């Protein structure tokens, strides 16, 4: 059963320079208990997609088209009050940088407690006890940490506290937006392992957003590759990694260091991402693609199923 179904979602930012088309008509679905990796380089629209799902797109951005169905309800048609009941309770988000996501003048414990009090009918004492238990569950068990402020914790502990807050109301869908940003490699692995364990243990659906294919390859069941605000390839993770069909996906995979081919130089994707204010007429990847032909420069390819649920937006496939 579809837990989440996104149809033709478009989100733009209206600036003095013009309309920045951050998300351009993307569609995907996610079943209950399943996980999806949303992958792409910086500025491709991953975080804006996540913020659109919970209707938190910052000014001057706004959702201009599409539908977001959660358990059959279109979230874009809900009033603000009703959306508050969904956001945090049904759909929770782990933000990219917890130091800026947490309020610096309140303790970690009080902020996790507030999330519980907002969505559950419990006393302050019960909420504080639950907050303490949640922090223990994510590996923060040192005495007194619950009374600490965000700046007093290390980056890894702040991220764990953010996970505890996201899990405080037992959400059905967890969105993790680059949860390992600014963490060292060892802590990255611990945080990702923790998120994966919790997702499987609670049978939650999850969207894991990252720019690193290596991070999500064995942690999600499905992968969606984004480029310039659009999904250019979508498939089962193992299928996509072993048989990438879009040249951008191939470039991402080939740019991952591999010790078995250390004699060969890493392949790079030439050029730079085009401005979202002035996208090419045809395929947005055409100026960087090694397979480009005349049709690519004239007509934008649409995402199409080429078999077994493997979808790709490329004229040359």
PDB file of C-alpha atoms in Angstrom:
ATOM      1  CA  UNK A   1       0.000   0.000   0.000  1.00  0.00           C
ATOM      2  CA  UNK A   2       1.248   3.497  -0.880  1.00  0.00           C
ATOM      3  CA  UNK A   3       2.090   5.479   2.227  1.00  0.00           C
ATOM      4  CA  UNK A   4       3.298   8.460   0.213  1.00  0.00           C
ATOM      5  CA  UNK A   5       2.558   9.337  -3.396  1.00  0.00           C
ATOM      6  CA  UNK A   6       4.036  12.463  -4.946  1.00  0.00           C
ATOM      7  CA  UNK A   7       2.653  13.552  -8.301  1.00  0.00           C
ATOM      8  CA  UNK A   8       4.094  16.266 -10.566  1.00  0.00           C
ATOM      9  CA  UNK A   9       5.490  18.304  -7.644  1.00  0.00           C
ATOM     10  CA  UNK A  10       6.989  21.668  -8.599  1.00  0.00           C
ATOM     11  CA  UNK A  11       8.512  24.192  -6.204  1.00  0.00           C
ATOM     12  CA  UNK A  12      10.042  27.519  -7.227  1.00  0.00           C
ATOM     13  CA  UNK A  13      11.738  30.465  -5.554  1.00  0.00           C
ATOM     14  CA  UNK A  14      10.695  33.863  -6.842  1.00  0.00           C
ATOM     15  CA  UNK A  15      13.717  36.167  -6.584  1.00  0.00           C
ATOM     16  CA  UNK A  16      14.636  39.564  -7.991  1.00  0.00           C
ATOM     17  CA  UNK A  17      16.711  37.748 -10.611  1.00  0.00           C
ATOM     18  CA  UNK A  18      13.771  35.611 -11.694  1.00  0.00           C
ATOM     19  CA  UNK A  19      12.090  32.279 -10.979  1.00  0.00           C
ATOM     20  CA  UNK A  20      14.435  29.611  -9.638  1.00  0.00           C
ATOM     21  CA  UNK A  21      12.842  26.264 -10.536  1.00  0.00           C
ATOM     22  CA  UNK A  22      14.193  24.183  -7.665  1.00  0.00           C
ATOM     23  CA  UNK A  23      11.860  21.180  -8.120  1.00  0.00           C
ATOM     24  CA  UNK A  24      10.402  20.568 -11.574  1.00  0.00           C
ATOM     25  CA  UNK A  25       7.491  18.162 -11.796  1.00  0.00           C
ATOM     26  CA  UNK A  26       8.812  15.155  -9.892  1.00  0.00           C
ATOM     27  CA  UNK A  27       6.741  12.052  -9.146  1.00  0.00           C
ATOM     28  CA  UNK A  28       7.467   9.037  -6.951  1.00  0.00           C
ATOM     29  CA  UNK A  29       5.811   6.783  -4.393  1.00  0.00           C
ATOM     30  CA  UNK A  30       6.851   5.033  -1.193  1.00  0.00           C
ATOM     31  CA  UNK A  31       5.193   2.001   0.379  1.00  0.00           C
ATOM     32  CA  UNK A  32       4.828   1.383   4.090  1.00  0.00           C
ATOM     33  CA  UNK A  33       7.990   0.104   5.739  1.00  0.00           C
ATOM     34  CA  UNK A  34      10.126   0.759   2.637  1.00  0.00           C
ATOM     35  CA  UNK A  35      13.101   3.087   2.192  1.00  0.00           C
ATOM     36  CA  UNK A  36      14.051   5.439  -0.643  1.00  0.00           C
ATOM     37  CA  UNK A  37      17.384   7.131  -1.257  1.00  0.00           C
ATOM     38  CA  UNK A  38      17.226  10.562  -2.919  1.00  0.00           C
ATOM     39  CA  UNK A  39      20.643  11.252  -4.431  1.00  0.00           C
ATOM     40  CA  UNK A  40      22.207  14.142  -6.329  1.00  0.00           C
ATOM     41  CA  UNK A  41      24.826  16.856  -6.081  1.00  0.00           C
ATOM     42  CA  UNK A  42      24.348  20.081  -4.134  1.00  0.00           C
ATOM     43  CA  UNK A  43      21.638  22.351  -5.541  1.00  0.00           C
ATOM     44  CA  UNK A  44      19.716  19.633  -7.415  1.00  0.00           C
ATOM     45  CA  UNK A  45      16.546  20.068  -5.316  1.00  0.00           C
ATOM     46  CA  UNK A  46      16.808  17.259  -2.753  1.00  0.00           C
ATOM     47  CA  UNK A  47      16.326  19.374   0.375  1.00  0.00           C
ATOM     48  CA  UNK A  48      13.638  21.513  -1.264  1.00  0.00           C
ATOM     49  CA  UNK A  49      11.779  18.289  -2.103  1.00  0.00           C
ATOM     50  CA  UNK A  50      11.964  17.239   1.569  1.00  0.00           C
ATOM     51  CA  UNK A  51      10.743  20.643   2.786  1.00  0.00           C
ATOM     52  CA  UNK A  52       7.932  20.548   0.222  1.00  0.00           C
ATOM     53  CA  UNK A  53       6.742  17.194   1.585  1.00  0.00           C
ATOM     54  CA  UNK A  54       6.147  18.745   5.018  1.00  0.00           C
ATOM     55  CA  UNK A  55       5.045  22.121   3.603  1.00  0.00           C
ATOM     56  CA  UNK A  56       7.945  24.078   5.107  1.00  0.00           C
ATOM     57  CA  UNK A  57       9.361  25.734   1.982  1.00  0.00           C
ATOM     58  CA  UNK A  58      10.955  29.023   3.136  1.00  0.00           C
ATOM     59  CA  UNK A  59      10.142  32.430   1.594  1.00  0.00           C
ATOM     60  CA  UNK A  60      10.415  33.387  -1.266  1.00  0.00           C
ATOM     61  CA  UNK A  61       9.744  29.814  -2.301  1.00  0.00           C
ATOM     62  CA  UNK A  62       6.379  28.154  -2.769  1.00  0.00           C
ATOM     63  CA  UNK A  63       4.885  24.973  -4.153  1.00  0.00           C
ATOM     64  CA  UNK A  64       3.359  25.915  -7.492  1.00  0.00           C
ATOM     65  CA  UNK A  65       1.978  22.583  -8.738  1.00  0.00           C
ATOM     66  CA  UNK A  66       1.428  18.947  -7.917  1.00  0.00           C
ATOM     67  CA  UNK A  67      -0.019  16.715  -5.227  1.00  0.00           C
ATOM     68  CA  UNK A  68       1.435  15.052  -2.136  1.00  0.00           C
ATOM     69  CA  UNK A  69      -0.783  12.203  -1.001  1.00  0.00           C
ATOM     70  CA  UNK A  70      -0.104  10.772   2.452  1.00  0.00           C
ATOM     71  CA  UNK A  71      -2.355   7.836   3.337  1.00  0.00           C
ATOM     72  CA  UNK A  72      -4.705   9.079   0.620  1.00  0.00           C
ATOM     73  CA  UNK A  73      -4.893  12.678   1.897  1.00  0.00           C
ATOM     74  CA  UNK A  74      -3.476  15.493  -0.229  1.00  0.00           C
ATOM     75  CA  UNK A  75      -1.222  17.380   2.203  1.00  0.00           C
ATOM     76  CA  UNK A  76      -1.225  20.453  -0.017  1.00  0.00           C
ATOM     77  CA  UNK A  77      -4.976  20.822   0.507  1.00  0.00           C
ATOM     78  CA  UNK A  78      -4.808  20.674   4.318  1.00  0.00           C
ATOM     79  CA  UNK A  79      -5.259  23.781   6.437  1.00  0.00           C
ATOM     80  CA  UNK A  80      -2.256  24.896   8.500  1.00  0.00           C
ATOM     81  CA  UNK A  81      -3.760  23.549  11.737  1.00  0.00           C
ATOM     82  CA  UNK A  82      -4.338  20.091  10.241  1.00  0.00           C
ATOM     83  CA  UNK A  83      -0.860  20.077   8.698  1.00  0.00           C
ATOM     84  CA  UNK A  84       0.608  20.619  12.166  1.00  0.00           C
ATOM     85  CA  UNK A  85      -0.986  17.319  13.219  1.00  0.00           C
ATOM     86  CA  UNK A  86       0.842  15.532  10.404  1.00  0.00           C
ATOM     87  CA  UNK A  87       4.197  17.302  10.598  1.00  0.00           C
ATOM     88  CA  UNK A  88       6.287  15.883  13.421  1.00  0.00           C
ATOM     89  CA  UNK A  89       3.751  13.253  14.377  1.00  0.00           C
ATOM     90  CA  UNK A  90       3.099  11.316  11.155  1.00  0.00           C
ATOM     91  CA  UNK A  91       6.027  12.634   9.115  1.00  0.00           C
ATOM     92  CA  UNK A  92       9.231  13.560  10.962  1.00  0.00           C
ATOM     93  CA  UNK A  93      12.436  15.062   9.636  1.00  0.00           C
ATOM     94  CA  UNK A  94      16.080  14.889  10.644  1.00  0.00           C
ATOM     95  CA  UNK A  95      17.565  18.180   9.476  1.00  0.00           C
ATOM     96  CA  UNK A  96      20.919  18.634   7.816  1.00  0.00           C
ATOM     97  CA  UNK A  97      22.634  20.703  10.523  1.00  0.00           C
ATOM     98  CA  UNK A  98      21.274  20.182  14.062  1.00  0.00           C
ATOM     99  CA  UNK A  99      23.195  23.132  15.508  1.00  0.00           C
ATOM    100  CA  UNK A 100      21.008  25.481  13.480  1.00  0.00           C
ATOM    101  CA  UNK A 101      17.866  23.309  13.722  1.00  0.00           C
ATOM    102  CA  UNK A 102      17.873  23.272  17.541  1.00  0.00           C
ATOM    103  CA  UNK A 103      16.939  26.381  19.507  1.00  0.00           C
ATOM    104  CA  UNK A 104      20.191  27.536  21.172  1.00  0.00           C
ATOM    105  CA  UNK A 105      18.499  28.940  24.316  1.00  0.00           C
ATOM    106  CA  UNK A 106      16.682  25.748  25.377  1.00  0.00           C
ATOM    107  CA  UNK A 107      18.202  22.531  26.655  1.00  0.00           C
ATOM    108  CA  UNK A 108      18.215  19.382  24.522  1.00  0.00           C
ATOM    109  CA  UNK A 109      15.850  17.627  26.937  1.00  0.00           C
ATOM    110  CA  UNK A 110      13.315  20.448  26.957  1.00  0.00           C
ATOM    111  CA  UNK A 111      13.207  20.528  23.135  1.00  0.00           C
ATOM    112  CA  UNK A 112      12.610  16.793  22.821  1.00  0.00           C
ATOM    113  CA  UNK A 113      10.039  17.117  25.613  1.00  0.00           C
ATOM    114  CA  UNK A 114       8.265  19.943  23.741  1.00  0.00           C
ATOM    115  CA  UNK A 115       7.935  17.780  20.620  1.00  0.00           C
ATOM    116  CA  UNK A 116       6.236  15.096  22.726  1.00  0.00           C
ATOM    117  CA  UNK A 117       3.914  17.555  24.494  1.00  0.00           C
ATOM    118  CA  UNK A 118       2.873  19.087  21.161  1.00  0.00           C
ATOM    119  CA  UNK A 119       1.516  15.827  19.762  1.00  0.00           C
ATOM    120  CA  UNK A 120       0.720  13.615  22.744  1.00  0.00           C
ATOM    121  CA  UNK A 121      -1.608  13.996  25.694  1.00  0.00           C
ATOM    122  CA  UNK A 122       0.892  13.357  28.504  1.00  0.00           C
ATOM    123  CA  UNK A 123       2.072  15.292  31.562  1.00  0.00           C
ATOM    124  CA  UNK A 124       5.322  17.276  31.546  1.00  0.00           C
ATOM    125  CA  UNK A 125       6.936  14.699  33.812  1.00  0.00           C
ATOM    126  CA  UNK A 126       5.906  11.829  31.532  1.00  0.00           C
ATOM    127  CA  UNK A 127       7.169  13.747  28.503  1.00  0.00           C
ATOM    128  CA  UNK A 128      10.524  14.426  30.171  1.00  0.00           C
ATOM    129  CA  UNK A 129      10.889  10.751  31.129  1.00  0.00           C
ATOM    130  CA  UNK A 130      10.106   9.722  27.557  1.00  0.00           C
ATOM    131  CA  UNK A 131      12.634  12.286  26.254  1.00  0.00           C
ATOM    132  CA  UNK A 132      15.282  10.815  28.539  1.00  0.00           C
ATOM    133  CA  UNK A 133      14.472   7.286  27.343  1.00  0.00           C
ATOM    134  CA  UNK A 134      14.618   8.362  23.683  1.00  0.00           C
ATOM    135  CA  UNK A 135      18.043   9.936  24.203  1.00  0.00           C
ATOM    136  CA  UNK A 136      19.233   6.680  25.779  1.00  0.00           C
ATOM    137  CA  UNK A 137      17.841   4.722  22.823  1.00  0.00           C
ATOM    138  CA  UNK A 138      19.984   6.740  20.406  1.00  0.00           C
ATOM    139  CA  UNK A 139      23.120   6.322  22.489  1.00  0.00           C
ATOM    140  CA  UNK A 140      23.071   9.446  24.683  1.00  0.00           C
ATOM    141  CA  UNK A 141      23.065   8.050  28.184  1.00  0.00           C
ATOM    142  CA  UNK A 142      25.573  10.239  30.033  1.00  0.00           C
ATOM    143  CA  UNK A 143      24.193  11.810  33.172  1.00  0.00           C
ATOM    144  CA  UNK A 144      23.235  15.451  32.784  1.00  0.00           C
ATOM    145  CA  UNK A 145      23.229  15.527  28.954  1.00  0.00           C
ATOM    146  CA  UNK A 146      19.467  16.071  28.928  1.00  0.00           C
ATOM    147  CA  UNK A 147      20.099  19.434  30.630  1.00  0.00           C
ATOM    148  CA  UNK A 148      22.829  20.482  28.196  1.00  0.00           C
ATOM    149  CA  UNK A 149      22.356  23.077  25.466  1.00  0.00           C
ATOM    150  CA  UNK A 150      23.001  22.266  21.782  1.00  0.00           C
ATOM    151  CA  UNK A 151      26.393  24.019  21.680  1.00  0.00           C
ATOM    152  CA  UNK A 152      27.617  21.860  24.581  1.00  0.00           C
ATOM    153  CA  UNK A 153      27.274  18.635  22.590  1.00  0.00           C
ATOM    154  CA  UNK A 154      29.549  17.258  19.883  1.00  0.00           C
ATOM    155  CA  UNK A 155      28.292  17.101  16.298  1.00  0.00           C
ATOM    156  CA  UNK A 156      27.578  13.390  16.553  1.00  0.00           C
ATOM    157  CA  UNK A 157      25.649  13.763  19.822  1.00  0.00           C
ATOM    158  CA  UNK A 158      23.620  16.673  18.408  1.00  0.00           C
ATOM    159  CA  UNK A 159      22.670  14.522  15.433  1.00  0.00           C
ATOM    160  CA  UNK A 160      21.646  11.689  17.760  1.00  0.00           C
ATOM    161  CA  UNK A 161      19.515  14.135  19.759  1.00  0.00           C
ATOM    162  CA  UNK A 162      17.902  15.291  16.498  1.00  0.00           C
ATOM    163  CA  UNK A 163      17.091  11.647  15.691  1.00  0.00           C
ATOM    164  CA  UNK A 164      15.550  11.243  19.173  1.00  0.00           C
ATOM    165  CA  UNK A 165      13.340  14.298  18.584  1.00  0.00           C
ATOM    166  CA  UNK A 166      12.259  12.996  15.172  1.00  0.00           C
ATOM    167  CA  UNK A 167      11.315   9.640  16.696  1.00  0.00           C
ATOM    168  CA  UNK A 168       9.522  11.109  19.715  1.00  0.00           C
ATOM    169  CA  UNK A 169       6.023  10.616  18.281  1.00  0.00           C
ATOM    170  CA  UNK A 170       6.566   7.302  16.463  1.00  0.00           C
ATOM    171  CA  UNK A 171       6.234   8.684  12.898  1.00  0.00           C
ATOM    172  CA  UNK A 172       5.250   6.479   9.980  1.00  0.00           C
ATOM    173  CA  UNK A 173       7.626   8.326   7.641  1.00  0.00           C
ATOM    174  CA  UNK A 174      11.105   9.566   8.533  1.00  0.00           C
ATOM    175  CA  UNK A 175      12.896  12.030   6.238  1.00  0.00           C
ATOM    176  CA  UNK A 176      16.655  12.174   6.883  1.00  0.00           C
ATOM    177  CA  UNK A 177      18.156  15.160   5.036  1.00  0.00           C
ATOM    178  CA  UNK A 178      21.918  14.591   4.727  1.00  0.00           C
ATOM    179  CA  UNK A 179      22.090  13.413   8.364  1.00  0.00           C
ATOM    180  CA  UNK A 180      25.881  13.005   8.303  1.00  0.00           C
ATOM    181  CA  UNK A 181      26.805  16.524   7.151  1.00  0.00           C
ATOM    182  CA  UNK A 182      29.958  17.841   8.905  1.00  0.00           C
ATOM    183  CA  UNK A 183      30.534  14.571  10.798  1.00  0.00           C
ATOM    184  CA  UNK A 184      33.770  12.607  10.575  1.00  0.00           C
ATOM    185  CA  UNK A 185      33.733   9.259   8.792  1.00  0.00           C
ATOM    186  CA  UNK A 186      33.537   7.088  11.927  1.00  0.00           C
ATOM    187  CA  UNK A 187      30.604   9.053  13.365  1.00  0.00           C
ATOM    188  CA  UNK A 188      28.900   9.072   9.953  1.00  0.00           C
ATOM    189  CA  UNK A 189      28.851   5.281   9.923  1.00  0.00           C
ATOM    190  CA  UNK A 190      27.485   5.127  13.491  1.00  0.00           C
ATOM    191  CA  UNK A 191      24.674   7.612  12.773  1.00  0.00           C
ATOM    192  CA  UNK A 192      23.665   5.898   9.518  1.00  0.00           C
ATOM    193  CA  UNK A 193      23.688   2.487  11.189  1.00  0.00           C
ATOM    194  CA  UNK A 194      21.533   3.866  14.008  1.00  0.00           C
ATOM    195  CA  UNK A 195      18.977   5.310  11.564  1.00  0.00           C
ATOM    196  CA  UNK A 196      18.828   2.050   9.588  1.00  0.00           C
ATOM    197  CA  UNK A 197      18.370  -0.044  12.730  1.00  0.00           C
ATOM    198  CA  UNK A 198      15.582   2.182  14.048  1.00  0.00           C
ATOM    199  CA  UNK A 199      13.821   2.229  10.660  1.00  0.00           C
ATOM    200  CA  UNK A 200      13.801  -1.569  10.448  1.00  0.00           C
ATOM    201  CA  UNK A 201      12.932  -2.074  14.122  1.00  0.00           C
ATOM    202  CA  UNK A 202       9.939   0.281  13.955  1.00  0.00           C
ATOM    203  CA  UNK A 203       8.990  -0.688  10.389  1.00  0.00           C
ATOM    204  CA  UNK A 204       8.972   2.984   9.362  1.00  0.00           C
ATOM    205  CA  UNK A 205       9.142   4.248   5.823  1.00  0.00           C
ATOM    206  CA  UNK A 206      12.206   6.393   5.218  1.00  0.00           C
ATOM    207  CA  UNK A 207      13.549   8.877   2.692  1.00  0.00           C
ATOM    208  CA  UNK A 208      17.326   9.218   3.013  1.00  0.00           C
ATOM    209  CA  UNK A 209      18.720  12.264   1.225  1.00  0.00           C
ATOM    210  CA  UNK A 210      22.405  12.455   0.334  1.00  0.00           C
ATOM    211  CA  UNK A 211      24.894  13.439  -2.375  1.00  0.00           C
ATOM    212  CA  UNK A 212      26.940  10.280  -1.750  1.00  0.00           C
ATOM    213  CA  UNK A 213      25.805   7.091  -3.483  1.00  0.00           C
ATOM    214  CA  UNK A 214      28.201   5.094  -1.321  1.00  0.00           C
ATOM    215  CA  UNK A 215      26.255   6.056   1.794  1.00  0.00           C
ATOM    216  CA  UNK A 216      22.875   4.775   0.617  1.00  0.00           C
ATOM    217  CA  UNK A 217      23.790   1.889  -1.682  1.00  0.00           C
ATOM    218  CA  UNK A 218      23.187  -0.825   0.931  1.00  0.00           C
ATOM    219  CA  UNK A 219      20.842   1.078   3.256  1.00  0.00           C
ATOM    220  CA  UNK A 220      17.776   1.681   1.077  1.00  0.00           C
ATOM    221  CA  UNK A 221      15.607  -0.481  -1.158  1.00  0.00           C
ATOM    222  CA  UNK A 222      14.955   2.101  -3.876  1.00  0.00           C
ATOM    223  CA  UNK A 223      17.039   4.915  -5.347  1.00  0.00           C
ATOM    224  CA  UNK A 224      15.989   8.105  -7.119  1.00  0.00           C
ATOM    225  CA  UNK A 225      18.691  10.201  -8.797  1.00  0.00           C
ATOM    226  CA  UNK A 226      17.985  13.948  -9.047  1.00  0.00           C
ATOM    227  CA  UNK A 227      19.535  16.491 -11.386  1.00  0.00           C
ATOM    228  CA  UNK A 228      18.483  20.123 -11.833  1.00  0.00           C
ATOM    229  CA  UNK A 229      15.218  19.671  -9.964  1.00  0.00           C
ATOM    230  CA  UNK A 230      14.093  16.489 -11.743  1.00  0.00           C
ATOM    231  CA  UNK A 231      14.323  12.768 -11.091  1.00  0.00           C
ATOM    232  CA  UNK A 232      16.401  11.368 -13.958  1.00  0.00           C
ATOM    233  CA  UNK A 233      16.540   7.709 -12.850  1.00  0.00           C
ATOM    234  CA  UNK A 234      14.583   5.548 -10.402  1.00  0.00           C
ATOM    235  CA  UNK A 235      14.857   1.848  -9.617  1.00  0.00           C
ATOM    236  CA  UNK A 236      15.609  -0.779  -6.997  1.00  0.00           C
ATOM    237  CA  UNK A 237      18.913   0.217  -5.387  1.00  0.00           C
ATOM    238  CA  UNK A 238      20.800  -2.942  -6.387  1.00  0.00           C
ATOM    239  CA  UNK A 239      19.532  -2.730  -9.972  1.00  0.00           C
ATOM    240  CA  UNK A 240      20.433   0.932 -10.318  1.00  0.00           C
ATOM    241  CA  UNK A 241      23.926   0.521  -8.874  1.00  0.00           C
ATOM    242  CA  UNK A 242      24.729  -2.532 -11.014  1.00  0.00           C
ATOM    243  CA  UNK A 243      23.084  -1.296 -14.231  1.00  0.00           C
ATOM    244  CA  UNK A 244      22.903   2.525 -14.312  1.00  0.00           C
ATOM    245  CA  UNK A 245      21.188   3.737 -17.485  1.00  0.00           C
ATOM    246  CA  UNK A 246      21.376   7.523 -17.225  1.00  0.00           C
ATOM    247  CA  UNK A 247      24.807   9.012 -18.049  1.00  0.00           C
ATOM    248  CA  UNK A 248      24.616  11.207 -14.935  1.00  0.00           C
ATOM    249  CA  UNK A 249      24.073   8.163 -12.712  1.00  0.00           C
ATOM    250  CA  UNK A 250      27.006   6.418 -14.410  1.00  0.00           C
ATOM    251  CA  UNK A 251      29.157   9.461 -13.727  1.00  0.00           C
ATOM    252  CA  UNK A 252      28.216   9.505 -10.056  1.00  0.00           C
ATOM    253  CA  UNK A 253      29.056   5.811  -9.663  1.00  0.00           C
ATOM    254  CA  UNK A 254      32.341   6.089 -11.570  1.00  0.00           C
ATOM    255  CA  UNK A 255      33.443   9.005  -9.382  1.00  0.00           C
ATOM    256  CA  UNK A 256      33.343   6.835  -6.229  1.00  0.00           C
ATOM    257  CA  UNK A 257      36.906   5.739  -5.297  1.00  0.00           C
ATOM    258  CA  UNK A 258      37.418   1.991  -5.708  1.00  0.00           C
ATOM    259  CA  UNK A 259      40.540   0.343  -4.266  1.00  0.00           C
ATOM    260  CA  UNK A 260      40.349  -2.450  -6.846  1.00  0.00           C
ATOM    261  CA  UNK A 261      41.007   0.003  -9.697  1.00  0.00           C
ATOM    262  CA  UNK A 262      43.518   2.279  -8.003  1.00  0.00           C
ATOM    263  CA  UNK A 263      45.742   2.231 -11.104  1.00  0.00           C
ATOM    264  CA  UNK A 264      43.054   4.051 -13.087  1.00  0.00           C
ATOM    265  CA  UNK A 265      42.220   7.740 -12.596  1.00  0.00           C
ATOM    266  CA  UNK A 266      38.763   8.618 -11.287  1.00  0.00           C
ATOM    267  CA  UNK A 267      36.297   9.559 -13.981  1.00  0.00           C
ATOM    268  CA  UNK A 268      34.801  13.031 -13.564  1.00  0.00           C
ATOM    269  CA  UNK A 269      31.684  14.666 -14.947  1.00  0.00           C
ATOM    270  CA  UNK A 270      32.840  17.549 -17.103  1.00  0.00           C
ATOM    271  CA  UNK A 271      31.462  21.070 -16.844  1.00  0.00           C
ATOM    272  CA  UNK A 272      29.171  22.512 -14.185  1.00  0.00           C
ATOM    273  CA  UNK A 273      25.499  22.339 -13.233  1.00  0.00           C
ATOM    274  CA  UNK A 274      23.520  24.882 -15.291  1.00  0.00           C
ATOM    275  CA  UNK A 275      21.789  27.768 -13.528  1.00  0.00           C
ATOM    276  CA  UNK A 276      18.213  27.006 -12.490  1.00  0.00           C
ATOM    277  CA  UNK A 277      17.391  30.516 -13.727  1.00  0.00           C
ATOM    278  CA  UNK A 278      18.512  29.644 -17.258  1.00  0.00           C
ATOM    279  CA  UNK A 279      18.207  25.941 -18.001  1.00  0.00           C
ATOM    280  CA  UNK A 280      19.002  24.489 -21.457  1.00  0.00           C
ATOM    281  CA  UNK A 281      16.063  24.083 -23.827  1.00  0.00           C
ATOM    282  CA  UNK A 282      16.344  20.304 -24.019  1.00  0.00           C
ATOM    283  CA  UNK A 283      17.914  17.925 -21.504  1.00  0.00           C
ATOM    284  CA  UNK A 284      19.407  19.802 -18.561  1.00  0.00           C
ATOM    285  CA  UNK A 285      22.415  17.442 -18.625  1.00  0.00           C
ATOM    286  CA  UNK A 286      23.140  17.841 -22.358  1.00  0.00           C
ATOM    287  CA  UNK A 287      26.181  20.159 -21.996  1.00  0.00           C
ATOM    288  CA  UNK A 288      27.931  17.659 -19.708  1.00  0.00           C
ATOM    289  CA  UNK A 289      26.879  14.384 -21.339  1.00  0.00           C
ATOM    290  CA  UNK A 290      29.195  12.102 -23.346  1.00  0.00           C
ATOM    291  CA  UNK A 291      26.163  10.602 -25.178  1.00  0.00           C
ATOM    292  CA  UNK A 292      24.529  13.848 -26.284  1.00  0.00           C
ATOM    293  CA  UNK A 293      22.952  14.180 -29.743  1.00  0.00           C
ATOM    294  CA  UNK A 294      20.792  16.783 -31.512  1.00  0.00           C
ATOM    295  CA  UNK A 295      17.500  15.562 -30.000  1.00  0.00           C
ATOM    296  CA  UNK A 296      18.908  16.010 -26.488  1.00  0.00           C
ATOM    297  CA  UNK A 297      19.423  19.728 -27.144  1.00  0.00           C
ATOM    298  CA  UNK A 298      15.934  20.254 -28.540  1.00  0.00           C
ATOM    299  CA  UNK A 299      13.592  18.164 -26.379  1.00  0.00           C
ATOM    300  CA  UNK A 300      13.597  17.468 -22.657  1.00  0.00           C
ATOM    301  CA  UNK A 301      13.341  13.705 -21.975  1.00  0.00           C
ATOM    302  CA  UNK A 302      10.558  12.454 -19.716  1.00  0.00           C
ATOM    303  CA  UNK A 303      10.895   9.775 -17.064  1.00  0.00           C
ATOM    304  CA  UNK A 304       9.732   6.470 -18.585  1.00  0.00           C
ATOM    305  CA  UNK A 305       9.620   2.849 -17.475  1.00  0.00           C
ATOM    306  CA  UNK A 306      11.979   0.728 -19.546  1.00  0.00           C
ATOM    307  CA  UNK A 307      11.022  -2.489 -17.741  1.00  0.00           C
ATOM    308  CA  UNK A 308      10.805  -4.039 -14.260  1.00  0.00           C
ATOM    309  CA  UNK A 309      10.083  -0.668 -12.683  1.00  0.00           C
ATOM    310  CA  UNK A 310      13.413   0.816 -13.804  1.00  0.00           C
ATOM    311  CA  UNK A 311      12.649   4.372 -14.902  1.00  0.00           C
ATOM    312  CA  UNK A 312      14.980   6.745 -16.716  1.00  0.00           C
ATOM    313  CA  UNK A 313      14.752  10.158 -18.385  1.00  0.00           C
ATOM    314  CA  UNK A 314      17.127   9.873 -21.340  1.00  0.00           C
ATOM    315  CA  UNK A 315      16.591   9.853 -25.111  1.00  0.00           C
ATOM    316  CA  UNK A 316      19.574   7.564 -25.684  1.00  0.00           C
ATOM    317  CA  UNK A 317      18.364   4.634 -23.550  1.00  0.00           C
TER     318      UNK A 317
END
